[in-house]
Amino acid sequence: MRAVNLMTTDERRGPSIPTGRSGGGAYVVLVLLGGLAVFALLYGLADHAISGRRSEVASLAARAQQAQARAGQLTPYTSFLQMREQRVQTVTQLVDSRFDWAQAFHELGRVLPPGKVSLGSLAGTVGSSSGSSAGASSSSSSSSAGAASGSSVTSATPPGSIPTFALTGCAVSQAEVALMLDRLRLIHGVNEVSLQSATKSGSGGGGGGAGCEGGRVSFSAQVTFDALPSASTAGGSSSTGTASTAAAPASPASASATPVSTSSAGAVR
Amino acid sequence: MTGRDRTVVMVLATLGVLAAVWLFAVAPKREQAAKLGTEVSTAQAALASAESQLASASAAQAKYQDAYASIVRLGKAVPASQEVPSLIYQLSQATNEKNVEFASITASVPGASGSKAPTASAGAATAGAGATQMPFTFVFNGSFDSLYNLFQQLDAFTTLHTTSGELNVSGRLLTIQSIKLGPVSASGGSAPGSGAPGGSEQLSGTITATAYVLPAGQSLTGGATPAGPSGTATQTASTGAAGSANAPAVVQVNP
């Protein structure tokens, strides 16, 4: 069966937009005006933002200039503070780089066998890192000192320098010399203890030159400490520098008392 | 041209007008506004930086009195000039306290193997930017105990508290390079029984040590006075002498 459209011819086109006599031109004009109005609004907002931001930039620049001028007036203060910091750093490095002689002597007095061993001479030197026998003779200390003074480092005992003690003295027996060598290793920060000679008096040997009484053993030994730490580690080291004083096992009272007993025992003449 | 065609042309023309207005009027304005927004951000950053500098400078100004005091105190440890008399005075004080005889002091020439007589400029060796070295050789006579205490005292002139990191300065900074201990008669020191206590237990300690001074051309305070640093309006012209190589009175040694 064939379908038949029952709608009238006018109704078949559907609902149409009323365009009037302009044929839709009025709508186009309205859209155009609306668009221009929106654009005018955006333009105005942008213009307002521009003027506002310009004044803000000017204000900020003026304030920044004012602050800079004020800071410029106070520059001498900041420079002075920087100079203070540099001085503090310099002195701190110099203090950090020192070898703690008092602590080393204190521990030396503690470890020597009392009454059995006496020291005739003691020469301690903070030598260069390359020289391993600094301080072994009386002339080495002055040459080492001169070398350190002429070096390009700030401290007279730069990091890496190796402190050494050269000891000569007398012991009642060779066994006491051996005990002394063992105990010298107990000193904090000692890296090496080496015996140079131990000769019983009257046996014809050269001896240590200490002029020991008959039957006693004259000895000569060298104690080598760890190298002085670098500036970055000096603060944490307890073997050298002022830091070790705080970390010393003995109180100041006992520290001062121990050498007395050593002295009374004739450890150093 | 049909009605439909006219409509299309009108729509296209409208869109063209709107696009032209956007491209030539609104968009440039908005771009300019955005650019100014960036400038505002830059100006704000510059202001923040300037205010930070000002705050830092103001803080430096507030700390000036403490900084001046500490730099003067550091002058005790590392003075601007050699200050040998004050060094001798300090050592004399320390040896008196520790019951040690201060036998001799010799200014060493840097690099020489022996000691020479001290002169006004002898013994100063520039060593880096921080300080200039002044090597000395001292001879002290005393007991082992007294000498040990003296070494402690020499170190205590300038110490560093490891916990707080603060420097404690009460005298000249000395770096001991070598120590020789021996019987008084054998080491070239003074004769036994020459004044120091202890009798037969007397030792002679020969110490090679280095003191430090500021490099030549550096004054202790850089021309600053207690009122203000050099170049500020607060500094009066009459107080300028405090920054000279002649150390101010506050640098006097007081171990």
Coordinates of C-alpha atoms in Angstrom, one line a residue, chain B residues 25-131:
Chain B
A25 CA 42.0 46.2 19.4
V26 CA 41.2 43.8 22.2
A27 CA 43.9 41.2 21.8
P28 CA 46.8 43.7 21.8
K29 CA 45.4 45.4 24.8
R30 CA 45.1 42.1 26.7
E31 CA 48.6 41.2 25.7
Q32 CA 49.8 44.5 27.0
A33 CA 48.0 43.9 30.2
A34 CA 49.5 40.4 30.5
K35 CA 53.0 41.9 29.8
L36 CA 52.5 44.4 32.5
G37 CA 51.4 41.6 34.8
T38 CA 54.8 40.1 34.3
E39 CA 56.5 43.4 34.9
V40 CA 54.5 43.7 38.2
S41 CA 55.8 40.2 39.2
T42 CA 59.4 41.3 38.3
A43 CA 59.0 44.5 40.3
Q44 CA 57.6 42.6 43.2
A45 CA 60.6 40.3 43.1
A46 CA 62.9 43.2 43.0
L47 CA 61.2 44.8 45.9
A48 CA 61.3 41.6 47.9
S49 CA 65.0 41.4 47.1
A50 CA 65.6 45.0 48.1
E51 CA 63.6 44.6 51.3
S52 CA 65.6 41.4 52.1
Q53 CA 68.8 43.4 51.6
L54 CA 67.5 46.1 53.8
A55 CA 66.5 43.6 56.4
S56 CA 69.9 42.0 56.3
A57 CA 71.6 45.4 56.5
S58 CA 69.3 46.4 59.4
A59 CA 70.2 43.2 61.1
A60 CA 73.9 43.9 60.5
Q61 CA 73.4 47.4 62.0
A62 CA 71.7 45.9 65.0
K63 CA 74.6 43.5 65.5
Y64 CA 77.2 46.1 65.0
Q65 CA 78.1 46.6 68.6
D66 CA 78.5 42.9 69.2
A67 CA 80.5 42.6 66.0
Y68 CA 82.8 45.5 67.0
A69 CA 83.4 44.0 70.4
S70 CA 84.2 40.6 69.0
I71 CA 86.5 41.9 66.3
V72 CA 88.4 43.9 68.9
R73 CA 88.5 40.8 71.1
L74 CA 89.9 38.8 68.1
G75 CA 92.6 41.5 68.0
K76 CA 93.9 40.0 71.2
A77 CA 94.5 36.7 69.4
V78 CA 95.6 38.1 66.0
P79 CA 96.5 41.8 66.3
A80 CA 97.0 44.2 63.5
S81 CA 100.7 44.9 64.4
Q82 CA 103.3 42.6 65.9
E83 CA 102.5 43.6 69.5
V84 CA 105.6 41.8 70.8
P85 CA 105.6 43.7 74.1
S86 CA 102.1 42.5 74.8
L87 CA 103.1 38.9 73.9
I88 CA 106.0 39.1 76.3
Y89 CA 103.7 40.5 79.0
Q90 CA 101.2 37.6 78.5
L91 CA 103.9 35.0 78.6
S92 CA 105.4 36.6 81.7
Q93 CA 102.0 36.6 83.4
A94 CA 101.4 33.0 82.4
T95 CA 104.8 31.8 83.6
N96 CA 104.4 33.6 86.9
E97 CA 101.0 31.9 87.4
K98 CA 102.4 28.5 86.5
N99 CA 105.6 28.9 88.5
V100 CA 107.8 28.7 85.4
E101 CA 110.9 30.8 84.6
F102 CA 110.6 32.7 81.4
A103 CA 114.2 32.5 80.3
S104 CA 114.3 33.9 76.8
I105 CA 112.3 34.8 73.7
T106 CA 113.9 35.0 70.2
A107 CA 112.2 36.1 67.1
S108 CA 113.0 33.6 64.3
V109 CA 113.5 34.5 60.7
P110 CA 111.1 32.4 58.6
G111 CA 112.9 29.7 56.6
A112 CA 116.1 30.0 58.6
S113 CA 117.4 27.1 60.5
G114 CA 118.5 29.1 63.5
S115 CA 117.3 32.0 65.5
K116 CA 118.4 35.5 65.0
A117 CA 118.1 38.7 67.0
P118 CA 114.7 40.2 66.8
T119 CA 114.1 43.3 64.7
A120 CA 111.1 45.4 64.2
S121 CA 110.0 43.6 61.1
A122 CA 111.8 40.3 61.5
G123 CA 109.8 37.1 61.8
A124 CA 106.8 38.1 59.8
A125 CA 106.0 35.9 56.9
T126 CA 102.9 36.4 54.9
A127 CA 101.1 33.1 54.8
G128 CA 97.9 33.2 52.8
A129 CA 95.2 35.8 53.0
G130 CA 94.2 35.2 56.6
A131 CA 97.2 36.0 58.7

